[in-house]
Short mmCIF file of C-alpha atoms and ligand atoms in Angstrom, two decimals:
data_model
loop_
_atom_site.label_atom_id
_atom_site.label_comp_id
_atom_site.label_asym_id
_atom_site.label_seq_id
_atom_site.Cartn_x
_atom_site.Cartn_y
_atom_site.Cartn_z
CA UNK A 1418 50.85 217.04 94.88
CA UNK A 1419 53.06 216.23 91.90
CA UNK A 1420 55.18 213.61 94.44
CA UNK A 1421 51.68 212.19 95.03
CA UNK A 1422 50.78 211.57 91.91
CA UNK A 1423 54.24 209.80 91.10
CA UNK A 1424 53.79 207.81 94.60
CA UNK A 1425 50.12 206.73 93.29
CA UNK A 1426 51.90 205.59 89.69
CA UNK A 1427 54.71 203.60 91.18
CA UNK A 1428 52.34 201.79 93.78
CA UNK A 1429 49.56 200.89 91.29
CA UNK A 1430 52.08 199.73 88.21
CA UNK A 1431 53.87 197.63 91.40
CA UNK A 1432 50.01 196.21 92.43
CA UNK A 1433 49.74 195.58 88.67
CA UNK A 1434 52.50 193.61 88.01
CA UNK A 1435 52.12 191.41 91.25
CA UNK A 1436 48.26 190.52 90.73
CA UNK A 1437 47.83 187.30 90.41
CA UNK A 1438 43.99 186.84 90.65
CA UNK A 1439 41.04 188.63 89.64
CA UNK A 1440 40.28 189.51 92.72
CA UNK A 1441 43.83 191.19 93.39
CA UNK A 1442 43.13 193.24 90.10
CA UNK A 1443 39.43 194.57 92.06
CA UNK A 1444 41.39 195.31 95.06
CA UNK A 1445 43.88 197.27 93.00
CA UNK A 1446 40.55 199.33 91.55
CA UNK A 1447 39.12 199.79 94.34
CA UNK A 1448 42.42 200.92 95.77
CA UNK A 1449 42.99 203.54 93.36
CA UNK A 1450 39.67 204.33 91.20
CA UNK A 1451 37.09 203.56 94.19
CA UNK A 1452 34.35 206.04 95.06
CA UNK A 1453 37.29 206.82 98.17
CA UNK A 1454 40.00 205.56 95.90
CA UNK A 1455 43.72 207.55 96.38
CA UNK A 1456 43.17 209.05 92.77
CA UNK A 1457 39.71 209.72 93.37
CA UNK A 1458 40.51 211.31 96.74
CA UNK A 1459 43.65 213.41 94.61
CA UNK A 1460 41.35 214.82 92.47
CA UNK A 1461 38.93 216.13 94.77
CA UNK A 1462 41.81 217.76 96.57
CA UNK A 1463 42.97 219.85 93.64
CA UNK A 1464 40.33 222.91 94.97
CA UNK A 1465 42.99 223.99 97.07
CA UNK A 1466 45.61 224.65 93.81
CA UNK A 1467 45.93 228.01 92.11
CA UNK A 1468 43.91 228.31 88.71
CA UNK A 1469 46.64 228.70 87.14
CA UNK A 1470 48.19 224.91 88.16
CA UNK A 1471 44.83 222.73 88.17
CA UNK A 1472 44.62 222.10 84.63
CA UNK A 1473 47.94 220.87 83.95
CA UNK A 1474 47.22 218.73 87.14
CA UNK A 1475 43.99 217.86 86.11
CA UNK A 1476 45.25 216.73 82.96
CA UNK A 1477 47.95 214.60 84.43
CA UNK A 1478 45.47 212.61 87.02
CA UNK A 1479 43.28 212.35 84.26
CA UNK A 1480 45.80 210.36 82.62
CA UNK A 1481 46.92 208.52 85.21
CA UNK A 1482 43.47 207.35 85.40
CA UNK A 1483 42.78 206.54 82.15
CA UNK A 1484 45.95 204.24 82.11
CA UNK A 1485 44.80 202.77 85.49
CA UNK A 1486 41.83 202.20 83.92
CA UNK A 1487 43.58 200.58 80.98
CA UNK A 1488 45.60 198.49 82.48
CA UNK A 1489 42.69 197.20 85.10
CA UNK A 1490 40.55 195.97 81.74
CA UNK A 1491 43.31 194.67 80.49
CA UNK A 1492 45.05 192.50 83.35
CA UNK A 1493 41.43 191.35 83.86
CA UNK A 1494 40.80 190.01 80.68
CA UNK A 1495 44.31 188.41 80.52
CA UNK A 1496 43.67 186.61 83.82
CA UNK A 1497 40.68 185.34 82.71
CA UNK A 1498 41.67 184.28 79.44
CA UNK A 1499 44.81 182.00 81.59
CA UNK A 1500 41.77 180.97 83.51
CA UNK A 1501 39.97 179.55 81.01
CA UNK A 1502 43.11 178.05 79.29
CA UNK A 1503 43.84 176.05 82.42
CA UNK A 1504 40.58 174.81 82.51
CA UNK A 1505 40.65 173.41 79.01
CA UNK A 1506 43.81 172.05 79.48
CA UNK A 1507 42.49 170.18 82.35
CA UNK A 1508 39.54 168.95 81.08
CA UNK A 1509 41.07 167.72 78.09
CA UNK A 1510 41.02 164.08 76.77
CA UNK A 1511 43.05 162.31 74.39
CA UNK A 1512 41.31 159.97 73.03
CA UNK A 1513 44.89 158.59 71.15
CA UNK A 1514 45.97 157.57 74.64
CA UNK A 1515 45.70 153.58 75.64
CA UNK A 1516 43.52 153.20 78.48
CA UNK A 1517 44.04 152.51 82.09
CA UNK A 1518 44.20 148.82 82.91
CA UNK A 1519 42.56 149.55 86.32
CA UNK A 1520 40.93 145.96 87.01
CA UNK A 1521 43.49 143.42 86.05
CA UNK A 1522 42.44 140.35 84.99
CA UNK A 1523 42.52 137.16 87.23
CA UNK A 1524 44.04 133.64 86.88
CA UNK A 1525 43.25 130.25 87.82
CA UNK A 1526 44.32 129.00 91.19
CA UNK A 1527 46.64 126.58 91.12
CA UNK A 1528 43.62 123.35 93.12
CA UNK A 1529 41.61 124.78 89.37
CA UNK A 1530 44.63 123.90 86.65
CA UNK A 1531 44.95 120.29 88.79
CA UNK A 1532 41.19 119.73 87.74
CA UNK A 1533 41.26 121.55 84.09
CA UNK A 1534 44.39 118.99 83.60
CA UNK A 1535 42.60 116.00 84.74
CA UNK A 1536 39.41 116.80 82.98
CA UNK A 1537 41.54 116.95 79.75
CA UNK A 1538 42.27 113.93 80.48
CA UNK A 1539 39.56 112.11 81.29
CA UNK A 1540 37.37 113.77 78.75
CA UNK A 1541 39.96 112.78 75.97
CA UNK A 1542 38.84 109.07 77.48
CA UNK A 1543 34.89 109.95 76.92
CA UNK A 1544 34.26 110.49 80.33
CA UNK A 1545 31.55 113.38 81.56
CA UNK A 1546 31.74 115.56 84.47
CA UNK A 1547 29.39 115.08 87.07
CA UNK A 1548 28.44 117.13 90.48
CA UNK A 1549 26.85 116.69 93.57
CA UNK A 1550 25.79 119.40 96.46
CA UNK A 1551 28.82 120.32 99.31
CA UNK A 1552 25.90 119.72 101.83
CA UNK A 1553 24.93 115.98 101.13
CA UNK A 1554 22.25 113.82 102.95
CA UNK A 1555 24.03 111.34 105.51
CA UNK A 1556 22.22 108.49 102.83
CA UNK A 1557 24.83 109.91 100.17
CA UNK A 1558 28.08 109.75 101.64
CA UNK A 1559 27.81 106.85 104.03
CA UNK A 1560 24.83 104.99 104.11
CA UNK A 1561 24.71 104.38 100.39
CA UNK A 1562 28.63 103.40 100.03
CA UNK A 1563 28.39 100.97 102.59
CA UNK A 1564 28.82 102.38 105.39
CA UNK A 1565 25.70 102.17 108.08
CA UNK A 1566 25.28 104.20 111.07
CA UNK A 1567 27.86 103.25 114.07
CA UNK A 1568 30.72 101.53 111.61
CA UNK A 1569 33.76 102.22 112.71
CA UNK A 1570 34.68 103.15 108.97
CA UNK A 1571 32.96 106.76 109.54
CA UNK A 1572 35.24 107.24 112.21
CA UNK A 1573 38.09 107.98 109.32
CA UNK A 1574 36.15 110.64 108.24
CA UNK A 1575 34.77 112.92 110.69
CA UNK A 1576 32.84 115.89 109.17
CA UNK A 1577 30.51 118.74 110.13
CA UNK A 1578 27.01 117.14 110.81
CA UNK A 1579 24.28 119.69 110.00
CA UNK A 1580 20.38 118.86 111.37
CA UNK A 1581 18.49 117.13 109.37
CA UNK A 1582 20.35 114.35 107.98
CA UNK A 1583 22.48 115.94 106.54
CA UNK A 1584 26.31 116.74 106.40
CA UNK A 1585 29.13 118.23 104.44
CA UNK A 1586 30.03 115.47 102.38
CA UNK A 1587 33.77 114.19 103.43
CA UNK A 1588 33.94 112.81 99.98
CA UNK A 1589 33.12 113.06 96.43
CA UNK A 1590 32.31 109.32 96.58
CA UNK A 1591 28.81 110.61 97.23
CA UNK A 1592 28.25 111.91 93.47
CA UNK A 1593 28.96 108.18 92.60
CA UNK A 1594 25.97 107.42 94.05
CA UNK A 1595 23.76 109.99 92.43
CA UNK A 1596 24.98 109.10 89.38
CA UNK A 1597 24.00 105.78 89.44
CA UNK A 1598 20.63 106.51 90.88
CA UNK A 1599 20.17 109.06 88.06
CA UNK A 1600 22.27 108.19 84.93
CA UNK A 1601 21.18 105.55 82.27
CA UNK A 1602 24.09 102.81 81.66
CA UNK A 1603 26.63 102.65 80.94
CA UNK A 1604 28.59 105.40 83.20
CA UNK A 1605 31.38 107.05 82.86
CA UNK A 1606 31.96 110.31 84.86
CA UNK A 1607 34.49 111.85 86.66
CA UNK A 1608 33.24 114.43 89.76
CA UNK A 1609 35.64 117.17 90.83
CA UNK A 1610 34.93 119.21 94.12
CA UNK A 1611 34.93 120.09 97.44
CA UNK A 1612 35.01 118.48 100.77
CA UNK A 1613 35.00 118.79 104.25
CA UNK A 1614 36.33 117.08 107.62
CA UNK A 1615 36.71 118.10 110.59
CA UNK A 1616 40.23 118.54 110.87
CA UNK A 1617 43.03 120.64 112.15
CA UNK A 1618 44.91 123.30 109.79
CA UNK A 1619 48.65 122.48 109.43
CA UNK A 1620 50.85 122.64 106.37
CA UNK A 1621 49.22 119.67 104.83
CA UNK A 1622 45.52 119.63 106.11
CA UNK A 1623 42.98 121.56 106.11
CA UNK A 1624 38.96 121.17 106.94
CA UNK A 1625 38.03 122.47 103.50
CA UNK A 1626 39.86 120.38 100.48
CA UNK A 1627 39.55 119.33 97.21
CA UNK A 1628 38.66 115.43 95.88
CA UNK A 1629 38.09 113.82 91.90
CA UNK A 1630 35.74 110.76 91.93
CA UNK A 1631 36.11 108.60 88.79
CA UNK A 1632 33.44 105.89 88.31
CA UNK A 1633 32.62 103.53 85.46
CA UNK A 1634 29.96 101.16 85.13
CA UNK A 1635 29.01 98.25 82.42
CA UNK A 1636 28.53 95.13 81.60
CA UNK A 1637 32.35 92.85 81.60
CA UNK A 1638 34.23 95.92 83.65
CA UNK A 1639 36.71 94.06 84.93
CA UNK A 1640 40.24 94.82 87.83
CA UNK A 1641 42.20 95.14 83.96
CA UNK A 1642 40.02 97.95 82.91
CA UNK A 1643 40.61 99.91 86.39
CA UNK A 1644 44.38 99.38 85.96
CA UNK A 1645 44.82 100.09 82.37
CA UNK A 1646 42.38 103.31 82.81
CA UNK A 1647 44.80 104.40 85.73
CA UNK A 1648 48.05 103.48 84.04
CA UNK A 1649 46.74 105.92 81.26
CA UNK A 1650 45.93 108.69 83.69
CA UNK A 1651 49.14 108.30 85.72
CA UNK A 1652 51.43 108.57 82.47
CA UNK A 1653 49.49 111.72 81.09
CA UNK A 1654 49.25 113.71 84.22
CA UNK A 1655 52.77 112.80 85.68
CA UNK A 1656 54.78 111.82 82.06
CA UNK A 1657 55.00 108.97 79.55
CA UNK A 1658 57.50 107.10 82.02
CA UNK A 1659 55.40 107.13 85.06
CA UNK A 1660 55.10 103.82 86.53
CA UNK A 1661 52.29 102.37 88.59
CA UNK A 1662 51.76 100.10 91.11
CA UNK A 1663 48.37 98.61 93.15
CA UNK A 1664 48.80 98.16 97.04
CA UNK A 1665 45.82 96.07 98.34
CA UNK A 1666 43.75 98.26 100.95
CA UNK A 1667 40.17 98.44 101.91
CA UNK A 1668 37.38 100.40 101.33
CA UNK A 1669 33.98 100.03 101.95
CA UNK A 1670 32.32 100.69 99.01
CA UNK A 1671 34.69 98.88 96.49
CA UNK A 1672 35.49 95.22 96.81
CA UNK A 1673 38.37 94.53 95.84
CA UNK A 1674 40.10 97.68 96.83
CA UNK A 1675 43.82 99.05 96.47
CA UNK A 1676 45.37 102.23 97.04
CA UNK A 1677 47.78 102.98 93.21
CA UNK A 1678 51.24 104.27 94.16
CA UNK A 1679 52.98 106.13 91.04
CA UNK A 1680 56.61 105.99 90.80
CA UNK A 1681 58.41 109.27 92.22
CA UNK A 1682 58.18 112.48 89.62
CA UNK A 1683 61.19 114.11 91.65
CA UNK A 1684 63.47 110.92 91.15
CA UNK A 1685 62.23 108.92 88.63
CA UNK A 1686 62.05 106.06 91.30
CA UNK A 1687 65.81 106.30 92.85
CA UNK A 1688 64.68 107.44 96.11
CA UNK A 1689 64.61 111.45 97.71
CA UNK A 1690 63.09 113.22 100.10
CA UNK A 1691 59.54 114.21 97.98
CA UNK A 1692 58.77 110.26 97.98
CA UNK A 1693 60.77 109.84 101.62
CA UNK A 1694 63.58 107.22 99.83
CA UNK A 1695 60.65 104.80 98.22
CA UNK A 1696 60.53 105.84 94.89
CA UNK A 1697 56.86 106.26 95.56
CA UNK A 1698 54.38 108.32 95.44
CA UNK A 1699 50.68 107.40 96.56
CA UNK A 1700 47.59 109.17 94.22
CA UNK A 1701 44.51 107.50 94.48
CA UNK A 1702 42.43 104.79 95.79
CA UNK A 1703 40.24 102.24 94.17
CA UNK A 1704 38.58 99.04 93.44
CA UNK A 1705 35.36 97.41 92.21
CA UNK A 1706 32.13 98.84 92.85
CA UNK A 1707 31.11 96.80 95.67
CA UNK A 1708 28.18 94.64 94.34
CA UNK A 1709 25.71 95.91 97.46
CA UNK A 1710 26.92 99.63 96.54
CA UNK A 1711 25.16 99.07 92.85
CA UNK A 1712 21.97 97.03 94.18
CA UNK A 1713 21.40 99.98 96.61
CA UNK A 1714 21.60 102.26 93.72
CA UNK A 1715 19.37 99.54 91.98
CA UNK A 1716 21.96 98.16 89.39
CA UNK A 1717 22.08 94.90 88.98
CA UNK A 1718 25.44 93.08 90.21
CA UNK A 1719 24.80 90.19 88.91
CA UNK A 1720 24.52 92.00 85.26
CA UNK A 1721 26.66 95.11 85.59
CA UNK A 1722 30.22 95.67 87.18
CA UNK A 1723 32.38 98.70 87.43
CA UNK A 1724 35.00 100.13 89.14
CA UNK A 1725 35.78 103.64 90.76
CA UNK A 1726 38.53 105.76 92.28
CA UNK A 1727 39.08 108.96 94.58
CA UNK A 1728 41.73 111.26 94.97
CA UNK A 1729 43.11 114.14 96.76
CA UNK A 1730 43.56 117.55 94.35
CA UNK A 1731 45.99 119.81 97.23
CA UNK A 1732 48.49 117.25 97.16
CA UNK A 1733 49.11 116.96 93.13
CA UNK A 1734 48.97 120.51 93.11
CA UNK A 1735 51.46 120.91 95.84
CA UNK A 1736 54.04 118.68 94.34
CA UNK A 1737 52.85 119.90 90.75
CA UNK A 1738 53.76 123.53 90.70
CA UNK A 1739 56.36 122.91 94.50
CA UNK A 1740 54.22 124.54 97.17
CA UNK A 1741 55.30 123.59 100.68
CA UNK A 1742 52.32 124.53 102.88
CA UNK A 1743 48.73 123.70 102.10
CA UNK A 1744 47.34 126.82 103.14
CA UNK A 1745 49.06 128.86 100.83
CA UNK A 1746 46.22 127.93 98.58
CA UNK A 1747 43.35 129.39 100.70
CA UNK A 1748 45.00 132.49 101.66
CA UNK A 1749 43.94 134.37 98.48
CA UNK A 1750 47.34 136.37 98.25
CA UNK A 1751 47.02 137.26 94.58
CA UNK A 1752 51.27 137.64 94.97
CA UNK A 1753 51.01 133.67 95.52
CA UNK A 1754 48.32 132.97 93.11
CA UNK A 1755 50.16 135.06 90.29
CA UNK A 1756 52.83 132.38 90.34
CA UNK A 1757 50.75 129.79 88.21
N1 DAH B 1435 36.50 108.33 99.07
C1 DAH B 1435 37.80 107.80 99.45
C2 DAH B 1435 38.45 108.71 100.46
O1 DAH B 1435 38.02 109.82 100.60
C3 DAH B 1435 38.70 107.67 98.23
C4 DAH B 1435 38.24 106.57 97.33
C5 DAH B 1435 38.71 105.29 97.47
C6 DAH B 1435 37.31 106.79 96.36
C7 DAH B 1435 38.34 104.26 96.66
C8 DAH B 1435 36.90 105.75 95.51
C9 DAH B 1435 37.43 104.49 95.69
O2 DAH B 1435 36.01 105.91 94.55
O3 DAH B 1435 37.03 103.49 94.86
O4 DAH B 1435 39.36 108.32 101.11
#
């Protein structure tokens, strides 16, 4: 009975020490101090010793027990105590810590610091910023500028035709005419935004692109005043020793018309491969309001002049910050936009 009792001590303390959990430490009680527990089960066995014997075992299961007992309230209340240390450890919160930068903030796309720059610009010059709809009556973008149902000139700009008269304006020519219908005299706006035509995707076109009108109208404008607005523009956008030059062209709406060439930003005019060996670069088009473009608006030509140019934002911005394919800049791969 003795080697019993030492058997019971060495298992619990070994039970004891490994316990990990609460519910390893009930086990263990159960084990040994249950109802049908080993101890429990010892003592009930000791009828069968001599009188003489069963108090001195008595007493030593009795103190077995008591350190069982012990060591089961104790254990437990350690455990729980770790428990609830863990916990508070988790939960915790420094509040000294810097925060988590979990939204990062954006940036402008490189077709948006083209515009911001030529605003500047323009602004600097006392020019406003005017807008028109993406989905523009027919009236607006052809009719208006001269060009009537079935000319050949609409041809050049094939866009998405949407019932009703309407389409998605292939140029930002259209907001001239709003303007004018709209805005007391003088004028002098410039309109940045989008437009549309329907053509194929490749590395430098794309259906959806970006155009700035510029339009001025008073009394005396004259072809000097277009040139020595656009000689001002070129130089500030490109550098002090851009050059200019004015190719004669047509467009409908302006009479006379000219497309303005800059010399080459890459070169400086020598000749490479960005200006193909001209030393040129072409940016805009322009010319004088066509005098049936501002009686259809209902200015009068014979009191009022003005002039106006358009040009393409994708390629400034592609030779601005060297992208080489156009639809880079709709892809919306933040790696490509975080460039600029
Ligand atoms: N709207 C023309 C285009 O998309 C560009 C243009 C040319 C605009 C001459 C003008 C202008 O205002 O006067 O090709």
């Amino acid at each position: 009975m003795i080697k019993r009792l030492e058997e019971i001590k060495l298992g619990s303390e070994k039970l004891l020490n490994d316990a990990k959990s609460l519910k390893d430490i009930e086990e263990l009680r159960i084990k040994y101090l249950g109802k049908k527990g080993e101890l429990t089960e010892l003592l009930k066995s000791m009828g069968a010793l001599s009188a003489e014997e069963r108090p001195k075992m008595g007493k030593l299961v009795n103190e077995l027990r008591e350190h069982l007992e012990n060591a089961v309230s104790v254990h437990t209340e350690r455990l729980k105590e770790a428990a609830l240390n863990e916990r508070i450890l988790l939960e915790k919160i420094d509040v000294t810590m810097p925060g988590e930068k979990i939204r990062p903030l954006g940036h402008k796309h490189p077709i948006t610091l083209v515009i911001d720059a030529i605003k500047d610009i323009f602004m600097g010059m006392g020019y406003e910023i005017a807008e028109g709809p993406d989905i523009e009556l027919d009236y607006y973008n052809f009719e208006a500028l001269n060009i009537p149902e079935n000319h050949p000139a609409k041809d050049e700009q094939d866009t998405f035709y949407v019932d009703g008269g309407f389409v998605l304006r292939s140029q930002t020519s259209s907001v001239q005419v709003r303007t004018m219908e709209t805005h007391e005299l003088p004028i002098r706006i410039i309109a940045p935004g989008r437009v549309f035509r329907s053509d194929e995707v490749d590395a430098t076109h794309s259906p959806v692109f970006h155009q700035l009108e510029g339009l001025v109208i008073d009394e005396n404008i004259t072809m000097s005043d277009l040139k020595g607005v656009l000689n001002v523009f070129a130089k500030a956008l490109l550098g002090e020793n851009t050059e200019v030059r004015f190719r004669p062209h047509h467009f409908q709406f302006t009479e006379p018309s000219a497309e303005m060439d800059v010399s080459c930003f890459v070169c400086g005019g020598k000749g490479c491969r960005t200006c193909k060996q001209t030393g040129w670069i072409e940016l805009l088009g322009c010319g004088m309001v066509h005098p049936r473009v501002l009686e259809m608006s209902g200015i009068d030509p014979k009191k009022y002049s003005g002039f106006a140019f358009g040009m393409g934002l994708e390629r400034i911005a592609m030779q601005r910050f060297n992208i080489p394919d156009l639809r880079l800049m709709y892809e919306n791969d933040v790696r490509f936009l975080k460039q600029f």
